[in-house]
Backbone as a ProteinNet text record, in pm:
[ID]
protein_1_A
[PRIMARY]
MHTPRKGNVFIVSAASGTGKTTLVSRLLNNHPDIRVSVSHTTRAPRPGETHGQHYYFVDPARFQTLVGESAFLEHARVFDNYYGTSIEGVNILREQGFDVILEIDIQGAEQVRRSLPEACSIFILPPSFEILAERLRGRATDSDEVIAKRLSKARHEIEQAFLFDYVVVNEDLVAAEIDLLHIIKSYRLKQSSQQLFIEQLLENS
[TERTIARY]
4902.6	4761.7	4696.4	4575.8	4504.6	4472.3	4503.6	4474.6	4324.1	4276.1	4132.8	4090.8	3977.7	3930.7	3821.1	3800.3	3687.3	3565	3454.5	3334.2	3274.9	3204.6	3134.4	2993.2	2934.3	2796	2708.5	2596.1	2502.9	2366.1	2319	2184.9	2087.7	1986.4	1885.2	1748.6	1685.3	1555.5	1457.3	1329.4	1225.3	1092.9	996.6	859.5	805.5	719.3	664.4	593.4	621.5	557.7	635.6	753.3	832.6	903.6	913.1	980.4	1122	1153.8	1289.5	1334.2	1249.8	1287.5	1310.6	1223.2	1240.2	1368.5	1396.2	1515.5	1642.5	1645.5	1762.2	1779.5	1669.8	1676.6	1738	1701.3	1759.2	1909.7	1949.7	2091.1	2169.9	2114.4	2181.9	2192.2	2087	2086.8	2189.7	2214	2304	2447.7	2470.5	2604.1	2638.3	2706.5	2734.6	2831.7	2896.5	2987.4	2913.7	2780.8	2697.6	2605.6	2596.3	2508.6	2414.4	2305.5	2213.5	2218.8	2213.4	2210.5	2071.9	2066.5	1938.9	1899.4	1788.4	1743.8	1667.3	1664.9	1576.1	1442.9	1334.5	1204.8	1110.9	1016.2	915.5	785.4	777.8	653.8	645.9	525.3	504.7	554.4	604.1	648.7	532.7	562.1	465.1	478.8	379.6	388.9	516.6	589.3	711.5	837.7	826	944.3	1001.6	1135.1	1205.4	1292	1287.9	1370.6	1518.5	1596.1	1738.8	1775	1676.3	1700.7	1643.5	1516.7	1453.2	1464.2	1438.9	1452.1	1485.5	1534.8	1538.3	1413.2	1317	1190.7	1203.2	1191.4	1206.4	1087.4	1063.7	954.4	1001.9	910.1	948.2	1045.3	1030.9	1120.2	1264.1	1283.1	1417.3	1475.6	1391.4	1438.6	1490.4	1415.7	1457	1585	1603.7	1728.8	1846.9	1830.5	1936.9	1963.7	1858.8	1877	1961.1	1930.1	2004.9	2150	2177.7	2315.1	2388.7	2324.8	2382.3	2424.1	2339.1	2370.7	2334.5	2261.3	2212	2285.5	2315.4	2368.3	2259.4	2137.9	2020.2	1900.2	1800.8	1673.5	1562.7	1443.5	1332.6	1200.1	1099.7	962.7	890.7	834.6	765.7	632	521.8	388.5	369.7	398.8	374.7	466.9	570.5	670.1	809.5	905	1042.8	1132.7	1230.6	1329.4	1468	1569	1704.1	1809.2	1924.2	2035.1	2151.1	2193.2	2299.7	2435.8	2505.2	2640.8	2734.2	2726.7	2815.9	2794.2	2667.4	2638.5	2695	2683.3	2735.9	2888.3	2952.1	3098.4	3158.2	3095.3	3145	3146.6	3038.1	3030.5	3133.2	3149.4	3245.3	3388.3	3423.8	3559.2	3586	3481.1	3495.7	3504.4	3493.6	3507.1	3377.4	3264.2	3135.5	3089.5	3029.7	2956.3	2822.4	2781.2	2662.2	2552.7	2436.1	2320.1	2235.8	2204.8	2112.1	1979.1	1885.9	1754.3	1665.5	1667.9	1604.8	1518.8	1436.8	1349.1	1426.6	1360	1429.1	1475.8	1404.2	1449.9	1584.3	1591.1	1715.3	1827.7	1794.5	1896	1961.8	1882.3	1936.8	2034.6	2000.6	2089.6	2221.1	2212.7	2333.6	2422.5	2361.3	2441.2	2520.9	2463.1	2534	2647.2	2621.5	2721.4	2822.8	2783.4	2873.7	2870.1	2934.4	2928.1	2986.8	3068.2	3125.6	3027.9	2914.9	2816.3	2752.6	2721.5	2657	2506.2	2429.8	2284.5	2215.1	2120.3	2048.8	1898.5	1823.4	1678.2	1612.6	1517.6	1446.7	1312	1287.1	1162.8	1070.5	938.1	844.5	832.9	787.6	770.9	664.3	561.4	453.8	379.2	298.6	218.3	107.7	57.9	-45.8	6	126.1	185.7	218.3	260.1	287.5	162	49	-77	-115.2	-97.3	-128.4	-42.4	86.2	176.9	138.9	101.2	62.6	-62.5	-159.4	-282.7	-256	-163.1	-134.2	-61.9	4.4	77	-16.4	-136.6	-238.3	-187.2	-94.4	-42.7	-88.1	-144.2	-185.1	-333.5	-393.2	-533.8	-549.7	-674.8	-702.2	-659.1	-676.2	-638.3	-487.2	-410.6	-264.9	-218.5	-279.9	-243.9	-268.9	-381.3	-412.9	-308.3	-263.9	-161	-28.8	4.1	129.6	127.2	14.8	3.3	10.2	-51.6	-49.3	91.1	170.2	307.3	406.8	367.5	460.4	518.3	433.9	484.9	593.7	572	674.1	801.9	788.8	906.8	983.9	911.7	976.4	1045.8	992.4	1058.5	1199.7	1222.6	1353.4	1458.8	1415.8	1510.4	1617.6	1586.1	1683.6	1805.1	1793.4	1902	1996.1	1963.6	2040.5	2144.2	2248.2	2356.2	2311	2231.9	2187.4	2037.4	1975.4	1833.7	1818.8	1745.7	1718.8	1568	1518.2	1375.5	1347.4	1260.6	1230.7	1107.8	1127.7	1020.7	1034.6	1158.3	1189.2	1292.2	1261.3	1347.8	1488.5	1500.1	1631.5	1715.6	1656.6	1729.6	1766.8	1674.5	1701.5	1812.3	1814.9	1921.4	2057.4	2061.4	2186	2232.9	2139.9	2175	2234.8	2172.4	2223.6	2365	2385.1	2515.6	2623.7	2590.7	2687.3	2730.6	2635.6	2668	2763.5	2732.3	2815	2955.6	2965.9	3098.1	3180.6	3116.5	3190.8	3247	3172.6	3221.8	3340	3344.5	3458.9	3588.6	3578.2	3696.2	3736	3662.6	3701.6	3837	3910.8	4042.9	4035.7	3932	3920.2	3901.8	3835.4	3815.8	3941.2	4027.5	4150.2	4273.7	4252.7	4365.1	4463.7	4411.4	4499.9	4585.9	4525.7	4601	4710.1	4677.5	4775.4	4893.5	4864.2	4969.5	5057.5	4996.2	5074.9	5161.7	5105.7	5178.3	5302.3	5290.6	5403.9	5506.9	5459.7	5553.2	5637.2	5581.5	5650.1	5723.5	5725.1	5788.8	5940.8
-18470.3	-18498.8	-18568.1	-18526.4	-18581.5	-18729	-18814.8	-18957.4	-18981.1	-19062.6	-19095.5	-19156.1	-19112.1	-19160.2	-19264.2	-19342.9	-19434.1	-19356.1	-19375.3	-19299.3	-19330.3	-19234	-19251.3	-19303.8	-19357.8	-19406.5	-19316	-19271	-19184.1	-19250.7	-19275.1	-19329.2	-19212.4	-19216.7	-19111.2	-19176.8	-19142	-19197.9	-19086.7	-19123.2	-19024.9	-19097.1	-19030	-19079.9	-19067.1	-19158	-19157	-19025.4	-18967.5	-18843.3	-18718.4	-18735.3	-18619.8	-18552.9	-18621.3	-18564.9	-18614.4	-18725.2	-18780.1	-18814	-18881.8	-18925	-18805.6	-18705.9	-18585.1	-18512.1	-18504.7	-18436	-18505.4	-18637.4	-18713.7	-18703.5	-18705.3	-18694.4	-18561.1	-18452.4	-18321.8	-18323.8	-18383.3	-18389.6	-18466.9	-18578.6	-18660.8	-18587.5	-18517.4	-18445.8	-18333.5	-18272.2	-18156.7	-18192.3	-18316	-18353.6	-18494.7	-18505.8	-18636.6	-18723.7	-18666.7	-18747.7	-18816.6	-18803.5	-18871.1	-18968.3	-19088.3	-19189.3	-19244.8	-19303.1	-19368.3	-19518.7	-19594.5	-19739	-19781.9	-19863.1	-19912.1	-20036.9	-20027.4	-20136.1	-20243.3	-20362.5	-20469.1	-20457.6	-20488.3	-20486.9	-20589.5	-20635.7	-20730	-20659.1	-20526.9	-20456.9	-20435.4	-20409.9	-20387.1	-20248.2	-20231.7	-20099	-19999.2	-19875.8	-19767.9	-19706.7	-19631.4	-19569.5	-19486.7	-19512.6	-19437.3	-19498.7	-19602.6	-19666	-19771.4	-19777.3	-19867.7	-19964.7	-20090.8	-20193.1	-20161.1	-20163.2	-20136.5	-19990.4	-19903.4	-19759.5	-19710.4	-19741.1	-19700.4	-19811.1	-19933.3	-20051.4	-20171.7	-20276.5	-20408.5	-20480.9	-20498.1	-20559.6	-20711.9	-20781.8	-20927	-20989.2	-21117.9	-21184.3	-21229	-21260.4	-21296.1	-21413.5	-21512	-21628.2	-21587.4	-21503.1	-21456.7	-21372.5	-21289.7	-21205.5	-21292	-21395.6	-21482.7	-21558.8	-21590.6	-21655	-21561.7	-21434.8	-21336.4	-21317	-21319.6	-21310.9	-21428.5	-21547.4	-21667.5	-21662.9	-21589.8	-21575.3	-21459.8	-21395.4	-21279.8	-21169.6	-21147	-21049.7	-20906.7	-20890.6	-20758.3	-20697.7	-20569	-20492.6	-20475.1	-20459.8	-20453.8	-20499.1	-20550.6	-20580.8	-20571	-20536.9	-20516.5	-20538.5	-20567.3	-20577.4	-20447.6	-20383.3	-20256.2	-20262.6	-20247.6	-20250.1	-20371.8	-20489.7	-20617.9	-20642.8	-20561.2	-20584.9	-20584.6	-20643.9	-20652.2	-20559.2	-20502.1	-20413.8	-20455.3	-20445.1	-20481.2	-20402.6	-20378.4	-20304.3	-20399.1	-20407.4	-20498.5	-20453.9	-20544	-20514.3	-20489.1	-20573.6	-20561.8	-20429.6	-20390.5	-20267.5	-20144.8	-20141.3	-20029.7	-20025.3	-20141.3	-20146.1	-20104.7	-20142.6	-20104.7	-19952.8	-19887.6	-19741.8	-19674.1	-19725	-19664.8	-19675.3	-19790.7	-19809.7	-19718.3	-19679.2	-19586.3	-19441.3	-19420.1	-19286.1	-19210.4	-19275.1	-19208.2	-19215.3	-19105.4	-19111.9	-19178.3	-19269.1	-19350.8	-19319.1	-19284.7	-19261.4	-19387.8	-19430.9	-19541.3	-19479.7	-19475.9	-19417.9	-19529.3	-19546	-19662.4	-19622.7	-19717	-19690.6	-19709.9	-19683.2	-19685.7	-19824.9	-19929.6	-20065.3	-20092.6	-20057	-20076.5	-19991.1	-19868.3	-19778	-19837.8	-19900.4	-19961	-20073	-20153.8	-20262.5	-20208.4	-20102.5	-20046.5	-19983.9	-19917.8	-19858.3	-19963.8	-20083.1	-20192.6	-20248.1	-20267.2	-20330.7	-20231.4	-20103.2	-19999.3	-19880.1	-19892	-19783	-19652.2	-19656.4	-19533.2	-19458.4	-19520.6	-19454.6	-19336.3	-19232.1	-19112.6	-19125.3	-19108.7	-19123.1	-18987.4	-18966.2	-18838.2	-18866.3	-18797.4	-18814.5	-18688.2	-18704.5	-18592.6	-18576.3	-18456.8	-18428.7	-18338.4	-18356.6	-18260.1	-18139.3	-18025	-17908	-17928.9	-18012.1	-18040	-18164.9	-18221.9	-18338	-18299.3	-18177.9	-18131.8	-18129.3	-18077.8	-18072.9	-18213.4	-18301.1	-18439.8	-18506.4	-18486.9	-18545.2	-18490.8	-18361.2	-18300.3	-18359.7	-18380.8	-18435.4	-18578.7	-18658.3	-18796.6	-18801.7	-18719.5	-18718.6	-18661.9	-18567.8	-18503.5	-18592.3	-18699.6	-18788.4	-18867	-18898.4	-18971.5	-19104.5	-19167.2	-19298.1	-19409.5	-19374.2	-19474.3	-19460.4	-19570.6	-19569.2	-19498.4	-19462.9	-19398.8	-19488.3	-19618.8	-19713.4	-19711.8	-19709.9	-19707.4	-19575.5	-19465.2	-19334.8	-19332.3	-19387.4	-19392.1	-19472.9	-19584.1	-19665.9	-19589	-19515.7	-19440.3	-19327.6	-19260.9	-19153.2	-19206	-19321.7	-19379.5	-19424.4	-19459.2	-19503.9	-19388.1	-19271.9	-19159.8	-19114.1	-19106.4	-19058.6	-19150.7	-19282.3	-19377.5	-19360.4	-19341	-19323.4	-19197.8	-19089.5	-18962.4	-18969.4	-19051.1	-19069.8	-19126.7	-19198.7	-19260.4	-19158.1	-19034.4	-18930.4	-18907.4	-18936	-18917.8	-19009.3	-19115.2	-19211.9	-19175.1	-19070.7	-19035	-18926.9	-18922	-18824.2	-18682.3	-18667.3	-18534.7	-18536.7	-18419.3	-18402.1	-18282.6	-18302.6	-18195.2	-18178.9	-18056.8	-18028.5	-17988.6	-18063.8	-18037.8	-17948.6	-17820.1	-17722.3	-17660.2	-17637	-17581.4	-17673	-17722.4	-17820.7	-17767.3	-17643.8	-17587.2	-17579.5	-17528.4	-17515.4	-17652.6	-17749.1	-17883.3	-17951.8	-17928.8	-17985.3	-17927.8	-17798.8	-17734.7	-17792.8	-17813.8	-17873.2	-18013.6	-18091.9	-18227.5	-18222.4	-18133.2	-18121.6	-18080	-17990.7	-17949	-18067.3	-18153.8	-18272.3	-18363.4	-18387.9	-18476	-18419.5	-18289.1	-18228.5	-18233.5	-18214.9	-18218.4	-18357.4	-18461.1	-18598	-18628.9	-18564.4	-18587.1	-18534.7	-18441.6	-18381.7	-18450.3	-18553.1	-18626.5	-18692.8	-18710.5	-18772.9	-18909.7	-18988	-19122.8	-19120.2	-19016.4	-19004.6	-18954.3	-18887.5	-18830.4	-18916.1	-19033.3	-19115.4	-19150.6	-19190.8	-19227.5	-19108.8	-18991	-18871.3	-18839.5	-18851	-18824.7	-18920.3	-19049.3	-19149.9	-19123.1	-19086	-19057.2	-18932.1	-18834.1	-18710.5	-18738.8	-18823.8	-18858	-18940.3	-19030	-19114.2	-19029.5	-18922.5	-18838.2	-18719	-18716.4	-18602.1	-18615.8
-9939.1	-9972.8	-9854.4	-9822.6	-9708.3	-9733.5	-9635.7	-9647.4	-9651.1	-9746.6	-9748.4	-9614.6	-9565.6	-9437.2	-9456	-9352.1	-9351.5	-9307.1	-9377.6	-9348	-9211.6	-9156.3	-9030.1	-9053.6	-8947	-8953	-8867.6	-8925.7	-8856.5	-8851.4	-8730.6	-8710.8	-8707.6	-8793.2	-8793.3	-8770.2	-8659.2	-8623.7	-8590.5	-8591.5	-8561.2	-8545.4	-8484.7	-8486.2	-8627.6	-8668	-8803.1	-8831.7	-8949.5	-8989.6	-8955	-8895	-8852.8	-8969.9	-9083	-9199.6	-9215.6	-9149.9	-9152.8	-9295.2	-9370.1	-9504.8	-9597.1	-9589.7	-9670.6	-9634.2	-9505.7	-9457.4	-9505.6	-9492.2	-9536.2	-9687.7	-9762.1	-9908.1	-9950.7	-9883.1	-9913.5	-9888.6	-9778.9	-9743.9	-9849.8	-9895.8	-9997	-10130.2	-10168.2	-10294.8	-10297.6	-10182.7	-10176.1	-10139	-10094.3	-10047.3	-10095.4	-10210.3	-10269.4	-10190.2	-10087.8	-10005.6	-9890.7	-9889.7	-9790	-9862.7	-9813.5	-9873.1	-9766.4	-9811.2	-9719.3	-9745.1	-9638.1	-9651.8	-9699.2	-9804.5	-9856.7	-9778.4	-9707.7	-9620.9	-9697.8	-9640.2	-9687.8	-9612.6	-9679.3	-9612	-9673.9	-9592.5	-9641.5	-9677.2	-9656.2	-9691.7	-9842.1	-9890.2	-10033.4	-10072	-10194.2	-10239.1	-10241.3	-10202.9	-10216.1	-10355.1	-10400.6	-10533.8	-10548.4	-10655.6	-10683	-10626.4	-10543.5	-10484.6	-10579.4	-10584.2	-10674.9	-10596.1	-10635	-10571.8	-10593.4	-10485	-10492.2	-10475.7	-10490	-10472.3	-10340	-10317.2	-10191.6	-10086.4	-10127.4	-10041.9	-10129.9	-10065.3	-10128.4	-10079.6	-10167.2	-10130.6	-10143.5	-10031.4	-10028.6	-9956.6	-9982.1	-9911.4	-9772.5	-9681.7	-9544.4	-9535.3	-9625.4	-9620.8	-9651.3	-9751.9	-9787.9	-9675.5	-9613	-9503.4	-9388.6	-9354.2	-9243.7	-9277.1	-9404	-9445.9	-9421.2	-9456	-9433.9	-9284.3	-9203.4	-9057.6	-9009.1	-9059	-9020.1	-9063.1	-9169.3	-9218.8	-9150.8	-9052.9	-8981.1	-9078.6	-9177.8	-9282.8	-9244.1	-9133.1	-9097.6	-8978.7	-8990.9	-8878.7	-8773.4	-8819.4	-8732.4	-8814.1	-8744.6	-8809.2	-8705.9	-8751.5	-8659.1	-8730.6	-8649.1	-8700.2	-8666.6	-8768.8	-8751	-8824.8	-8749.4	-8810.6	-8902.3	-8848.7	-8917.7	-9036.6	-9053.7	-9158.6	-9097.8	-9170	-9122.2	-9202.9	-9134.2	-9196.1	-9147.1	-9234.5	-9193.9	-9270.9	-9205.6	-9265.8	-9294.1	-9417.9	-9459.8	-9406.8	-9337.9	-9289.7	-9407.4	-9507.3	-9623.4	-9695.8	-9713.5	-9784.5	-9714.5	-9581.2	-9503.5	-9510.8	-9496.1	-9495.6	-9629.6	-9739.2	-9872	-9886.4	-9846.3	-9856.3	-9765.6	-9643.9	-9550.5	-9602.1	-9658.5	-9710.9	-9829.6	-9899.7	-10012	-9965.1	-9833.9	-9777.7	-9759.8	-9787.7	-9771.7	-9626.6	-9579.3	-9453.5	-9483.6	-9395.9	-9422.1	-9320.9	-9371.7	-9286	-9280.5	-9159.6	-9139.3	-9097.6	-9188.2	-9159.8	-9105	-8973.6	-8911.4	-8792	-8746.6	-8633.1	-8501.8	-8388.9	-8260.3	-8220.9	-8265.9	-8236.7	-8304.4	-8432.3	-8505.6	-8451.6	-8410.5	-8356.7	-8232.6	-8147.5	-8026.3	-8060.3	-8159.7	-8201.5	-8257.2	-8337.9	-8398	-8291.2	-8193.4	-8084.7	-8009.9	-7996.2	-7927	-8012.8	-8142.8	-8229.1	-8285.6	-8297.3	-8347.5	-8251.5	-8136.3	-8037.2	-8087.5	-8193.8	-8247.4	-8338.2	-8371.9	-8457.3	-8384.3	-8460	-8405	-8423.9	-8316.7	-8325.6	-8317.2	-8408.4	-8419.3	-8421.9	-8336.5	-8333.9	-8386.8	-8479.3	-8539.2	-8468.5	-8414.9	-8342.7	-8423.9	-8409.8	-8467.7	-8375.8	-8427.3	-8341.6	-8233.7	-8266	-8171.2	-8215.9	-8125.8	-8162.2	-8260.7	-8249.5	-8342.5	-8486.1	-8504.3	-8638	-8687.6	-8596.9	-8634.6	-8689.5	-8623	-8669	-8806.6	-8827.7	-8957.4	-9068.1	-9039.2	-9140.6	-9178.1	-9080.1	-9108.1	-9195.9	-9165.1	-9245.4	-9384.6	-9393.9	-9521.9	-9621	-9569.7	-9661.6	-9750.7	-9700.2	-9776.1	-9830.7	-9757.1	-9800.2	-9707.7	-9591	-9493.4	-9462.1	-9420.7	-9381.4	-9247.2	-9213.4	-9085	-8969.8	-8987.5	-8881.8	-8859.5	-8968.3	-8957.1	-8895.6	-8935.8	-8879.8	-8729.8	-8686.6	-8543.6	-8467.2	-8527.7	-8464	-8453.5	-8558.4	-8558.3	-8453.6	-8441.2	-8343.2	-8200.2	-8178.1	-8043	-8004.5	-8104.9	-8079.9	-8073.4	-8125.5	-8139.5	-8006.3	-7902.6	-7774.1	-7720.8	-7731.1	-7686.7	-7766.6	-7898.4	-7982.2	-7943.1	-7919.8	-7886.8	-7750.4	-7659.6	-7529.8	-7546.5	-7656	-7679.3	-7721.7	-7749.6	-7790.4	-7684.9	-7559.2	-7451.3	-7467	-7547.6	-7564.7	-7679.5	-7754.2	-7873	-7841.7	-7925.3	-7905.9	-7935.7	-8042.6	-8086	-8112.9	-8100.4	-8131.3	-8224.5	-8334.1	-8430.7	-8442.5	-8422.9	-8437.9	-8582.1	-8647.9	-8788.6	-8801.4	-8772.1	-8793.2	-8931.1	-8972.6	-9104.2	-9169.4	-9290.5	-9356	-9379.7	-9423.7	-9453.4	-9326	-9219.4	-9092.6	-9035.9	-9046.1	-8994.7	-9075	-9206.3	-9289.6	-9250.6	-9224.9	-9182.1	-9049.2	-8956.9	-8828.1	-8846.3	-8931.2	-8957.8	-9016.3	-9111.5	-9176	-9076.4	-8984.4	-8882.6	-8796	-8762.4	-8682.3	-8759.4	-8885.7	-8968.7	-8985	-9011.5	-9030	-8901.9	-8787.7	-8661.2	-8635.6	-8675.5	-8655.9	-8745.8	-8862.1	-8951.7	-8890.3	-8796.9	-8735.3	-8604.8	-8566	-8445.9	-8467.2	-8359.8	-8368.8	-8434.5	-8399.5	-8455.3	-8606.9	-8658	-8802.1	-8873.1	-8799.9	-8856.2	-8827.2	-8771.2	-8725.5	-8837.2	-8952.5	-9063.3	-9107.6	-9111.3	-9150.8	-9048.7	-8920.7	-8815	-8826.7	-8848	-8859	-8979.7	-9093.1	-9213.1	-9192.4	-9126.2	-9099.8	-9017.3	-8916.6	-8830.9	-8905.7	-8993.8	-9072.1	-9165.4	-9216.1	-9313.7	-9250.8	-9117.7	-9051.2	-9053
[MASK]
+++++++++++++++++++++++++++++++++++++++++++++++++++++++++++++++++++++++++++++++++++++++++++++++++++++++++++++++++++++++++++++++++++++++++++++++++++++++++++++++++++++++++++++++++++++++++++++++++++++++++++++

């Protein structure tokens, strides 16, 4: 019997409006052996978001307490709000054998790359800036001022794609999901992910 493996960590980042959240949600719905880390945030819930499912919504004072306790694998300030990834939450999922997706911004991705160099980083690109602008306006969740800020920041964010291990262009959701899954499956076959099985195989030879 194959030895249970420790799950891998996948950093998934993108410029705002690229469809990262939708893409990751499709992957989770179709593959129960993949989980997403639920981040802490100080921003207010959007319509339909649930505490503990989409985010852990906390006030700024509580967030800073957690920072002081070194509870986060990464944390960052994005558009006047704070976001953080719980070390404990990620480790629990990995020990259970789940691959864990960290759906985080480029600031957080840089921190995770430093603290977890074995993590696989994936950047999601839009097909064009024109389509990116259309997607942001189509969400109807942000004001015109916020959309303008996101568009002005998008080019800088996309420049960071050069720092990531893989790049996936999200022109078609189905094709982009398949690309993501191929990356995840290839990492499961790395020697480091198969180490426990190799050791057990040798012990039983």
